[in-house]
Short mmCIF file of C-alpha atoms and ligand atoms in Angstrom, two decimals:
data_model
loop_
_atom_site.label_atom_id
_atom_site.label_comp_id
_atom_site.label_asym_id
_atom_site.label_seq_id
_atom_site.Cartn_x
_atom_site.Cartn_y
_atom_site.Cartn_z
CA MET A 20 -0.13 0.14 0.03
CA VAL A 21 0.89 3.44 -0.30
CA GLY A 22 0.29 5.65 2.73
CA GLY A 23 0.42 9.32 3.40
CA GLN A 24 -2.80 10.63 2.55
CA PRO A 25 -5.65 11.34 4.86
CA LEU A 26 -8.66 9.16 4.20
CA ASN A 27 -12.18 10.45 4.09
CA GLY A 28 -15.87 9.66 3.72
CA GLU A 29 -18.07 6.89 4.96
CA VAL A 30 -18.30 3.35 5.85
CA LYS A 31 -20.65 0.66 6.74
CA ILE A 32 -19.66 -1.16 9.77
CA SER A 33 -20.42 -4.97 9.31
CA GLY A 34 -22.04 -7.72 11.85
CA ALA A 35 -19.62 -8.76 14.91
CA LYS A 36 -17.59 -11.43 14.08
CA ASN A 37 -17.35 -12.57 17.79
CA SER A 38 -21.11 -12.62 17.94
CA ALA A 39 -21.56 -14.63 14.74
CA LEU A 40 -18.88 -17.22 15.94
CA ALA A 41 -20.83 -17.74 19.30
CA ILE A 42 -24.09 -17.91 17.59
CA LEU A 43 -23.24 -20.26 15.07
CA ALA A 44 -22.33 -22.55 17.85
CA ALA A 45 -25.50 -21.98 19.58
CA ALA A 46 -27.47 -23.01 16.45
CA ILE A 47 -26.67 -26.41 17.56
CA LEU A 48 -29.14 -26.31 20.38
CA LEU A 49 -31.98 -25.26 17.84
CA PRO A 50 -33.51 -28.04 15.71
CA GLY A 51 -35.07 -27.07 12.74
CA LYS A 52 -34.13 -24.25 10.30
CA THR A 53 -32.29 -20.99 11.65
CA VAL A 54 -31.90 -17.91 9.89
CA ILE A 55 -28.94 -15.45 11.09
CA ARG A 56 -28.77 -11.92 9.51
CA ASN A 57 -26.06 -9.36 9.48
CA THR A 58 -23.58 -12.07 9.61
CA PRO A 59 -19.87 -10.90 7.94
CA ASN A 60 -18.35 -12.49 4.91
CA LEU A 61 -15.52 -13.92 6.73
CA LEU A 62 -12.91 -16.72 6.45
CA ASP A 63 -13.52 -17.57 10.53
CA VAL A 64 -17.33 -17.69 9.39
CA LYS A 65 -16.80 -20.05 6.55
CA THR A 66 -14.58 -22.36 8.87
CA MET A 67 -17.53 -22.25 11.48
CA LEU A 68 -19.80 -23.23 8.62
CA ARG A 69 -17.63 -26.18 7.74
CA VAL A 70 -17.42 -27.39 11.24
CA LEU A 71 -21.43 -27.38 11.64
CA ARG A 72 -21.39 -29.32 8.12
CA ALA A 73 -18.86 -31.97 9.61
CA LEU A 74 -21.29 -32.23 12.67
CA GLY A 75 -24.00 -33.11 9.91
CA LEU A 76 -26.15 -29.99 10.08
CA ARG A 77 -26.73 -27.99 6.53
CA ALA A 78 -25.12 -24.67 7.22
CA GLU A 79 -24.49 -22.00 4.48
CA TYR A 80 -24.40 -18.41 3.29
CA SER A 81 -27.67 -17.67 1.55
CA ALA A 82 -27.46 -17.68 -2.17
CA SER A 83 -30.05 -15.04 -2.68
CA GLN A 84 -29.79 -12.80 0.68
CA PRO A 85 -26.60 -11.06 1.45
CA ASN A 86 -24.68 -11.63 4.70
CA THR A 87 -27.39 -14.39 5.57
CA VAL A 88 -26.67 -17.59 6.96
CA GLU A 89 -29.21 -20.43 7.04
CA ILE A 90 -28.68 -23.60 9.16
CA TRP A 91 -31.12 -26.96 8.92
CA ASN A 92 -30.35 -28.90 12.07
CA GLU A 93 -32.04 -32.57 12.53
CA ASP A 94 -29.52 -34.43 14.45
CA VAL A 95 -25.82 -33.48 15.58
CA ARG A 96 -23.01 -35.77 15.76
CA HIS A 97 -20.98 -35.68 19.00
CA VAL A 98 -17.44 -35.74 17.50
CA ALA A 99 -15.96 -32.42 15.92
CA PRO A 100 -13.05 -32.56 13.37
CA TYR A 101 -9.46 -32.47 14.43
CA GLU A 102 -8.23 -30.33 11.72
CA LEU A 103 -11.01 -27.86 11.60
CA VAL A 104 -11.00 -27.06 15.35
CA THR A 105 -7.47 -26.70 15.54
CA LYS A 106 -7.74 -24.43 12.72
CA MET A 107 -9.75 -22.15 14.24
CA ARG A 108 -9.94 -21.98 18.11
CA ALA A 109 -13.63 -20.24 18.16
CA SER A 110 -14.87 -23.59 17.11
CA PHE A 111 -14.29 -24.95 20.52
CA PHE A 112 -17.39 -23.09 21.23
CA ILE A 113 -19.19 -26.00 19.86
CA ILE A 114 -18.51 -27.99 23.03
CA GLY A 115 -21.41 -26.90 25.28
CA PRO A 116 -23.95 -26.99 22.72
CA ILE A 117 -23.23 -30.58 21.54
CA LEU A 118 -22.66 -31.83 25.29
CA ALA A 119 -26.30 -30.32 26.21
CA ARG A 120 -27.95 -31.76 23.01
CA LYS A 121 -26.43 -35.38 23.20
CA GLY A 122 -24.96 -35.44 26.65
CA LEU A 123 -21.67 -36.43 25.27
CA ALA A 124 -19.12 -34.28 23.07
CA LYS A 125 -15.43 -35.04 21.57
CA VAL A 126 -13.85 -31.67 20.62
CA PRO A 127 -9.88 -31.31 19.62
CA LEU A 128 -8.33 -29.17 22.34
CA PRO A 129 -7.71 -25.75 20.45
CA GLY A 130 -4.22 -24.79 19.99
CA GLY A 131 -2.82 -21.47 21.33
CA CYS A 132 -2.11 -18.45 18.96
CA ALA A 133 0.31 -15.73 18.60
CA ILE A 134 -1.29 -13.49 21.38
CA GLY A 135 -1.06 -16.19 23.88
CA SER A 136 -1.35 -20.09 24.93
CA ARG A 137 -5.63 -19.73 25.21
CA PRO A 138 -5.99 -22.22 27.66
CA VAL A 139 -9.82 -23.62 28.11
CA ASN A 140 -9.63 -24.37 31.63
CA LEU A 141 -12.21 -21.91 32.73
CA HIS A 142 -14.75 -23.85 30.15
CA LEU A 143 -14.16 -27.02 31.41
CA LYS A 144 -14.37 -26.19 34.80
CA GLY A 145 -17.90 -24.31 34.35
CA LEU A 146 -18.84 -27.94 32.66
CA GLU A 147 -17.50 -29.55 35.18
CA ALA A 148 -19.74 -27.49 37.63
CA LEU A 149 -22.87 -28.36 35.52
CA GLY A 150 -21.89 -32.31 36.16
CA ALA A 151 -20.06 -33.20 33.08
CA ARG A 152 -17.26 -35.81 33.34
CA VAL A 153 -14.22 -34.19 31.52
CA GLU A 154 -11.48 -36.70 30.26
CA MET A 155 -8.48 -36.02 27.57
CA GLU A 156 -7.73 -38.60 24.94
CA HIS A 157 -5.49 -38.14 21.81
CA GLY A 158 -5.85 -34.21 21.61
CA PHE A 159 -9.61 -34.53 22.30
CA VAL A 160 -11.44 -33.08 25.34
CA ILE A 161 -14.20 -35.73 25.83
CA VAL A 162 -17.17 -34.38 28.08
CA SER A 163 -20.10 -36.27 29.07
CA ALA A 164 -23.33 -35.84 31.09
CA ARG A 165 -26.31 -38.02 31.61
CA LYS A 166 -28.02 -35.09 32.35
CA LEU A 167 -26.89 -31.39 33.24
CA ILE A 168 -27.58 -29.88 36.41
CA GLY A 169 -28.45 -26.09 36.78
CA THR A 170 -25.94 -24.37 39.76
CA LYS A 171 -24.01 -21.44 40.79
CA VAL A 172 -20.67 -21.44 38.54
CA TYR A 173 -17.95 -18.70 39.42
CA ILE A 174 -15.64 -17.97 36.56
CA ASP A 175 -12.26 -17.00 37.89
CA PHE A 176 -11.68 -14.33 35.06
CA PRO A 177 -14.22 -12.91 33.35
CA SER A 178 -13.80 -15.10 30.24
CA VAL A 179 -15.73 -14.46 27.13
CA GLY A 180 -15.50 -18.01 25.88
CA ALA A 181 -16.36 -19.55 29.31
CA THR A 182 -19.01 -17.21 30.02
CA GLU A 183 -20.64 -18.50 26.33
CA THR A 184 -19.65 -22.20 26.81
CA VAL A 185 -21.72 -22.23 30.13
CA MET A 186 -24.51 -20.18 29.16
CA MET A 187 -25.11 -22.16 25.96
CA ALA A 188 -24.84 -25.49 28.00
CA ALA A 189 -27.14 -24.16 30.98
CA THR A 190 -30.20 -23.63 28.49
CA LEU A 191 -30.94 -27.27 28.43
CA ALA A 192 -29.80 -28.33 31.94
CA GLU A 193 -32.08 -28.89 34.93
CA GLY A 194 -33.02 -26.37 37.11
CA GLU A 195 -31.19 -22.60 37.29
CA THR A 196 -27.59 -21.88 36.71
CA ILE A 197 -25.82 -18.65 37.79
CA ILE A 198 -22.98 -17.65 36.34
CA GLU A 199 -20.89 -15.25 38.87
CA ASN A 200 -18.02 -13.06 37.68
CA ALA A 201 -19.41 -13.73 34.11
CA ALA A 202 -17.84 -11.60 30.99
CA ARG A 203 -20.05 -8.50 30.03
CA GLU A 204 -19.06 -8.11 26.17
CA PRO A 205 -21.92 -6.96 23.95
CA GLU A 206 -21.62 -10.68 22.24
CA VAL A 207 -22.17 -12.26 25.32
CA SER A 208 -25.35 -10.16 25.25
CA ASP A 209 -25.93 -10.68 21.69
CA LEU A 210 -25.69 -14.53 22.08
CA ALA A 211 -28.36 -14.51 25.17
CA GLY A 212 -30.38 -12.09 22.85
CA PHE A 213 -30.34 -15.20 20.15
CA LEU A 214 -31.03 -17.96 22.91
CA ASN A 215 -33.98 -16.15 24.64
CA ARG A 216 -35.55 -15.69 20.92
CA ALA A 217 -35.05 -19.55 20.75
CA GLY A 218 -37.15 -19.76 24.10
CA ALA A 219 -34.18 -19.76 26.73
CA LYS A 220 -34.70 -18.08 29.85
CA ILE A 221 -31.70 -15.87 30.12
CA THR A 222 -31.47 -12.95 32.51
CA GLY A 223 -28.79 -10.57 33.55
CA ALA A 224 -26.37 -11.12 30.34
CA GLY A 225 -24.03 -8.13 30.18
CA THR A 226 -23.84 -7.82 33.85
CA GLU A 227 -21.21 -9.96 36.15
CA GLU A 228 -24.08 -12.31 37.20
CA VAL A 229 -26.19 -14.37 34.72
CA HIS A 230 -29.09 -16.44 35.39
CA ILE A 231 -30.14 -19.19 33.18
CA GLN A 232 -33.40 -21.38 34.08
CA GLY A 233 -33.00 -24.51 31.97
CA VAL A 234 -35.79 -25.30 29.77
CA ARG A 235 -36.40 -28.83 27.98
CA SER A 236 -35.98 -27.85 24.35
CA LEU A 237 -35.32 -24.58 21.97
CA ASN A 238 -36.90 -23.56 18.79
CA PRO A 239 -35.42 -22.21 15.46
CA VAL A 240 -35.25 -18.58 15.12
CA GLU A 241 -34.75 -15.70 12.90
CA TYR A 242 -31.96 -13.42 14.07
CA ARG A 243 -29.82 -10.27 13.32
CA ILE A 244 -26.38 -10.07 14.83
CA ILE A 245 -25.16 -6.73 16.35
CA PRO A 246 -22.65 -4.55 14.44
CA ASP A 247 -18.64 -5.27 15.34
CA ARG A 248 -17.35 -2.69 17.75
CA ILE A 249 -13.89 -4.08 16.90
CA GLU A 250 -14.16 -3.14 13.07
CA ALA A 251 -15.75 0.20 13.94
CA GLY A 252 -12.73 1.17 16.59
CA THR A 253 -10.46 -0.04 13.73
CA PHE A 254 -11.63 2.46 11.60
CA MET A 255 -11.95 5.15 13.91
CA VAL A 256 -8.15 4.60 14.54
CA VAL A 257 -7.80 4.63 10.55
CA ALA A 258 -9.12 8.26 10.41
CA ALA A 259 -7.04 9.40 13.33
CA ALA A 260 -3.89 7.78 12.00
CA THR A 261 -4.37 9.15 8.70
CA GLY A 262 -5.47 12.70 9.58
CA GLY A 263 -8.62 12.02 7.74
CA ASN A 264 -12.65 12.59 8.23
CA LEU A 265 -14.88 9.42 8.48
CA LEU A 266 -18.62 8.68 8.86
CA LEU A 267 -19.09 5.38 10.68
CA LYS A 268 -22.59 4.06 9.75
CA ASN A 269 -24.49 0.94 11.60
CA ILE A 270 -22.70 1.00 14.76
CA ILE A 271 -23.95 0.99 18.37
CA PRO A 272 -22.15 4.07 20.12
CA ASP A 273 -22.54 2.62 23.52
CA HIS A 274 -20.51 -0.59 22.47
CA LEU A 275 -17.54 2.05 21.74
CA GLU A 276 -17.45 4.26 25.04
CA ALA A 277 -14.00 3.07 26.15
CA THR A 278 -12.64 3.53 22.67
CA ILE A 279 -14.27 6.94 22.12
CA VAL A 280 -13.29 8.22 25.46
CA LYS A 281 -9.93 7.04 24.68
CA LEU A 282 -9.76 8.85 20.99
CA LYS A 283 -11.01 12.07 22.63
CA GLU A 284 -8.05 12.16 25.09
CA ALA A 285 -5.81 11.31 21.93
CA GLY A 286 -7.33 15.01 20.70
CA LEU A 287 -9.82 13.37 17.93
CA LEU A 288 -13.42 14.97 17.61
CA ILE A 289 -15.97 12.89 17.40
CA ASP A 290 -19.63 13.44 17.12
CA ILE A 291 -22.00 10.49 18.07
CA GLY A 292 -25.48 9.73 16.57
CA SER A 293 -28.05 6.97 17.20
CA ASP A 294 -26.17 4.34 15.13
CA TRP A 295 -23.50 6.56 13.22
CA LEU A 296 -20.53 8.64 14.29
CA THR A 297 -18.04 11.39 12.66
CA ILE A 298 -14.49 11.23 13.55
CA SER A 299 -11.96 13.96 12.49
CA VAL A 300 -8.44 15.06 13.90
CA ARG A 301 -8.38 18.66 15.18
CA ASN A 302 -4.65 19.13 15.79
CA GLY A 303 -2.62 16.01 15.33
CA ILE A 304 -2.69 13.15 17.94
CA LYS A 305 -1.79 13.52 21.79
CA ALA A 306 -0.16 11.15 23.58
CA THR A 307 -2.37 8.96 26.17
CA ASP A 308 -2.32 5.82 28.48
CA VAL A 309 -4.39 3.00 27.62
CA LYS A 310 -4.83 -0.10 30.05
CA THR A 311 -6.91 -3.01 28.45
CA LEU A 312 -9.66 -4.78 30.71
CA PRO A 313 -12.54 -6.88 30.19
CA TYR A 314 -15.92 -5.10 29.03
CA PRO A 315 -16.72 -2.28 29.46
CA GLY A 316 -13.06 -1.67 29.97
CA PHE A 317 -10.66 -0.82 26.88
CA PRO A 318 -11.00 -3.71 24.55
CA THR A 319 -7.65 -5.68 24.39
CA ASP A 320 -9.11 -6.31 20.65
CA MET A 321 -8.38 -2.51 19.79
CA GLN A 322 -4.91 -2.69 21.83
CA GLN A 323 -2.37 -3.33 18.79
CA GLN A 324 -4.24 -0.74 16.43
CA PHE A 325 -4.04 1.98 19.25
CA CYS A 326 -0.15 1.00 19.45
CA ALA A 327 0.05 2.05 16.25
CA LEU A 328 -1.70 5.41 16.50
CA LEU A 329 0.37 6.09 19.56
CA ALA A 330 3.59 5.59 17.66
CA LEU A 331 2.46 8.81 16.01
CA ALA A 332 1.37 10.92 18.97
CA GLN A 333 3.20 13.92 20.21
CA GLY A 334 4.75 12.92 23.60
CA THR A 335 5.14 9.27 25.26
CA SER A 336 2.12 6.78 26.02
CA VAL A 337 2.08 3.79 27.93
CA VAL A 338 -0.08 1.15 26.90
CA THR A 339 -0.75 -1.78 29.57
CA GLU A 340 -2.34 -5.23 28.09
CA THR A 341 -3.98 -6.98 31.04
CA VAL A 342 -5.98 -9.55 29.17
CA PHE A 343 -3.80 -11.69 26.56
CA GLU A 344 -0.04 -12.81 27.90
CA ASN A 345 1.71 -11.95 24.82
CA ARG A 346 -0.13 -9.03 22.68
CA PHE A 347 2.76 -6.95 22.09
CA ILE A 348 4.41 -9.66 19.56
CA PHE A 349 3.96 -7.09 16.68
CA VAL A 350 5.59 -4.48 18.35
CA ASN A 351 8.70 -5.69 16.50
CA GLU A 352 6.89 -5.15 13.32
CA LEU A 353 6.11 -1.59 14.05
CA LYS A 354 9.56 -0.97 15.06
CA ARG A 355 10.93 -1.62 11.64
CA MET A 356 8.59 1.26 10.44
CA GLY A 357 10.33 3.58 12.75
CA ALA A 358 7.88 3.17 16.04
CA ASP A 359 9.73 3.99 19.39
CA ILE A 360 8.43 1.40 21.67
CA LYS A 361 9.90 -0.26 24.59
CA LEU A 362 8.53 -3.45 26.10
CA GLU A 363 8.63 -3.08 30.14
CA GLY A 364 6.44 -6.50 31.79
CA GLN A 365 2.83 -5.77 30.44
CA SER A 366 3.18 -2.44 29.19
CA ALA A 367 4.64 -0.87 26.15
CA ILE A 368 6.21 2.58 26.39
CA ILE A 369 5.43 4.50 23.02
CA THR A 370 7.31 7.80 22.21
CA GLY A 371 5.86 9.28 19.26
CA VAL A 372 7.66 10.01 16.17
CA PRO A 373 6.71 12.57 13.56
CA PHE A 374 6.15 10.07 10.85
CA LEU A 375 6.49 6.00 10.32
CA SER A 376 8.51 5.09 7.27
CA SER A 377 7.04 2.21 5.10
CA ALA A 378 8.91 -1.01 5.35
CA PRO A 379 8.17 -4.64 4.61
CA VAL A 380 6.34 -6.43 7.71
CA LYS A 381 4.80 -9.54 8.75
CA VAL A 382 1.44 -9.96 10.17
CA SER A 383 1.20 -12.41 13.23
CA ASP A 384 -2.55 -12.34 14.11
CA LEU A 385 -5.64 -10.75 13.28
CA ARG A 386 -5.35 -7.15 15.11
CA ALA A 387 -1.62 -6.79 14.46
CA GLY A 388 -2.68 -7.00 10.79
CA ALA A 389 -5.17 -4.19 11.32
CA ALA A 390 -2.46 -2.26 13.29
CA LEU A 391 0.34 -2.67 10.71
CA ILE A 392 -2.08 -1.81 7.68
CA ILE A 393 -3.05 1.33 10.04
CA ALA A 394 0.52 2.24 10.08
CA GLY A 395 1.20 1.62 6.59
CA LEU A 396 -1.48 4.06 5.48
CA ALA A 397 0.12 6.75 7.90
CA ALA A 398 3.58 6.16 6.79
CA LYS A 399 4.89 7.84 3.37
CA GLY A 400 5.99 5.53 0.72
CA GLU A 401 4.81 2.20 0.02
CA THR A 402 4.41 -0.62 2.58
CA GLN A 403 4.37 -4.49 1.97
CA ILE A 404 2.28 -6.36 4.63
CA GLU A 405 2.84 -9.83 4.47
CA ASP A 406 -0.15 -11.95 5.77
CA ARG A 407 0.31 -15.52 4.32
CA ASP A 408 -2.36 -17.00 6.95
CA HIS A 409 -4.92 -14.65 5.61
CA HIS A 410 -5.32 -13.11 9.40
CA VAL A 411 -6.72 -10.02 8.31
CA GLU A 412 -9.45 -11.65 5.87
CA ARG A 413 -10.21 -13.79 8.74
CA GLY A 414 -11.67 -11.18 10.52
CA TYR A 415 -12.33 -8.09 8.59
CA GLU A 416 -15.15 -8.07 5.54
CA ASN A 417 -14.09 -6.50 2.60
CA LEU A 418 -11.36 -4.54 4.40
CA GLN A 419 -9.33 -3.52 1.04
CA LYS A 420 -12.62 -2.68 -0.67
CA LYS A 421 -14.00 -0.39 2.28
CA LEU A 422 -10.40 1.30 2.57
CA MET A 423 -10.22 2.18 -1.36
CA ALA A 424 -13.52 3.55 -1.14
CA LEU A 425 -12.05 5.94 1.50
CA GLY A 426 -8.99 6.46 -0.89
CA ALA A 427 -6.43 4.18 0.02
CA GLU A 428 -3.98 3.06 -2.19
CA ILE A 429 -4.03 -0.54 -1.28
CA LYS A 430 -3.84 -3.64 -3.20
CA ILE A 431 -3.43 -7.35 -2.40
CA VAL A 432 -0.88 -9.43 -4.22
C1 EPZ B 518 -12.97 -13.76 22.85
O1 EPZ B 518 -11.85 -14.60 23.07
C2 EPZ B 518 -12.73 -13.14 21.33
N1 EPZ B 518 -12.82 -14.00 20.53
C3 EPZ B 518 -11.30 -12.40 21.23
O2 EPZ B 518 -11.28 -11.93 20.40
C4 EPZ B 518 -11.23 -11.28 22.53
O3 EPZ B 518 -9.97 -10.91 22.57
C5 EPZ B 518 -11.39 -11.93 23.97
O4 EPZ B 518 -12.74 -12.77 23.80
C6 EPZ B 518 -11.52 -11.09 25.12
O5 EPZ B 518 -12.40 -10.18 24.63
C7 EPZ B 518 -13.85 -14.70 20.17
O6 EPZ B 518 -14.96 -14.36 20.77
C8 EPZ B 518 -14.14 -15.43 19.07
P1 EPZ B 518 -11.27 -14.85 26.80
P2 EPZ B 518 -11.89 -15.79 24.27
O7 EPZ B 518 -11.65 -16.40 27.20
O8 EPZ B 518 -13.10 -15.94 24.81
C9 EPZ B 518 -7.86 -16.48 29.57
C10 EPZ B 518 -10.43 -11.22 17.99
O9 EPZ B 518 -9.15 -10.65 17.97
N2 EPZ B 518 -8.47 -17.57 29.55
O10 EPZ B 518 -11.86 -13.68 27.53
O11 EPZ B 518 -10.77 -16.97 23.84
C11 EPZ B 518 -7.12 -16.22 28.13
O12 EPZ B 518 -6.02 -16.91 28.14
C12 EPZ B 518 -10.25 -12.27 18.97
O13 EPZ B 518 -11.19 -10.78 17.57
C13 EPZ B 518 -8.10 -19.00 30.41
O14 EPZ B 518 -7.04 -18.52 31.24
O15 EPZ B 518 -11.05 -14.74 25.22
C14 EPZ B 518 -7.07 -14.57 28.21
O16 EPZ B 518 -5.79 -14.30 29.02
C15 EPZ B 518 -8.60 -12.25 19.59
N3 EPZ B 518 -8.62 -19.94 30.45
C16 EPZ B 518 -8.25 -14.44 29.11
O17 EPZ B 518 -8.48 -15.46 29.67
C17 EPZ B 518 -9.91 -20.03 29.52
O18 EPZ B 518 -10.66 -21.17 29.86
C18 EPZ B 518 -9.31 -13.68 28.00
O19 EPZ B 518 -9.78 -15.03 27.40
C19 EPZ B 518 -10.41 -18.96 28.80
C20 EPZ B 518 -9.77 -17.94 28.83
#
């Protein structure tokens, strides 16, 4: 890409990747035909559809309606395919629904990734609390339970995935389950909305205490996924880093609170509507400190994009990552482009430089890819970004098209 010019215009935000992946797993619980709208067209969603098909469901993007997934679900196999699940760790979300539906589930242990080892112990502890037996065999996790019994489940860390796994399994358990210290992310609430539409009885989603009253069965639904707050935040940082002026449409501003606060601290002018916002640079980017926290704190999925922005700020910023143990791995690539960043423990000390210089860089994970694209759009000259594993395509729908519509000179070779 050739950077150095401001990006201006409007961008429509797609449906939330992290809602879609959890909701597709939850569709295993619903017999019959389920329709999910505003589903982003992403490699990760396509992988999840392949996982569902491997379990015996019919699951595909609708040929006639854009961003719509249709799932026909009669019976479900209880063994998930090794190569697919290990390819995308979010497919581990299928374990709770298969267990609740079949009383038995055999799912490969997901691998770690660039940002951390990403264990699933909290998922399994939650299922055990509901009465499941958990065994490990040849890289597969095997969970079994004649019946799941509702109970109080305390999750040591407000893990999004663990909260979702317990919530999904508890929908068909006997009696009431109370999840304490639950994750409060909007995607958790979106999953609860989907399940309640299907007849589940979930209250308190979005707070740290979620109550699920077990029911005997669920019914198929039509549901629309919420907008992707991380894609929205990423485009806000694109505007900030290139000195542009953007209008974002199809957003839920409440979900962007922490990101908006931090961008205002960095000197951005932000005007907020009911489902839109405009953002522009007033005079330069000011240094500010950021600490990632579970929602509603500053999202870890925005940390890397923010580091790319703060690399160009006037002054020194401290960015502290408290959610993943290795989410600064991409800093080395930013430094190739002239960023002045020192890592100290869980923090990155970023001293702003007047400009970044283009350089060949490599993508280690999805949001690192977003950060490097932002840096490349801000840097003068041509930047080559190597992304052999298609990390960016896995998580951003039509990113190149959307950026080109804003005036970016970017091509995929
Ligand atoms: C979800 O991952 C998101 N992915 C991640 O988005 C996001 O970064 C993360 O939540 C935090 O918001 C999906 O929803 C598909 P966690 P998840 O369980 O559920 C530790 C992106 O870029 N942990 O909240 O895997 C874990 O190691 C991706 O879109 C355990 O120790 O995240 C991490 O340090 C990246 N044991 C912390 O909790 C467990 O059993 C938060 O993980 C589970 C998690």
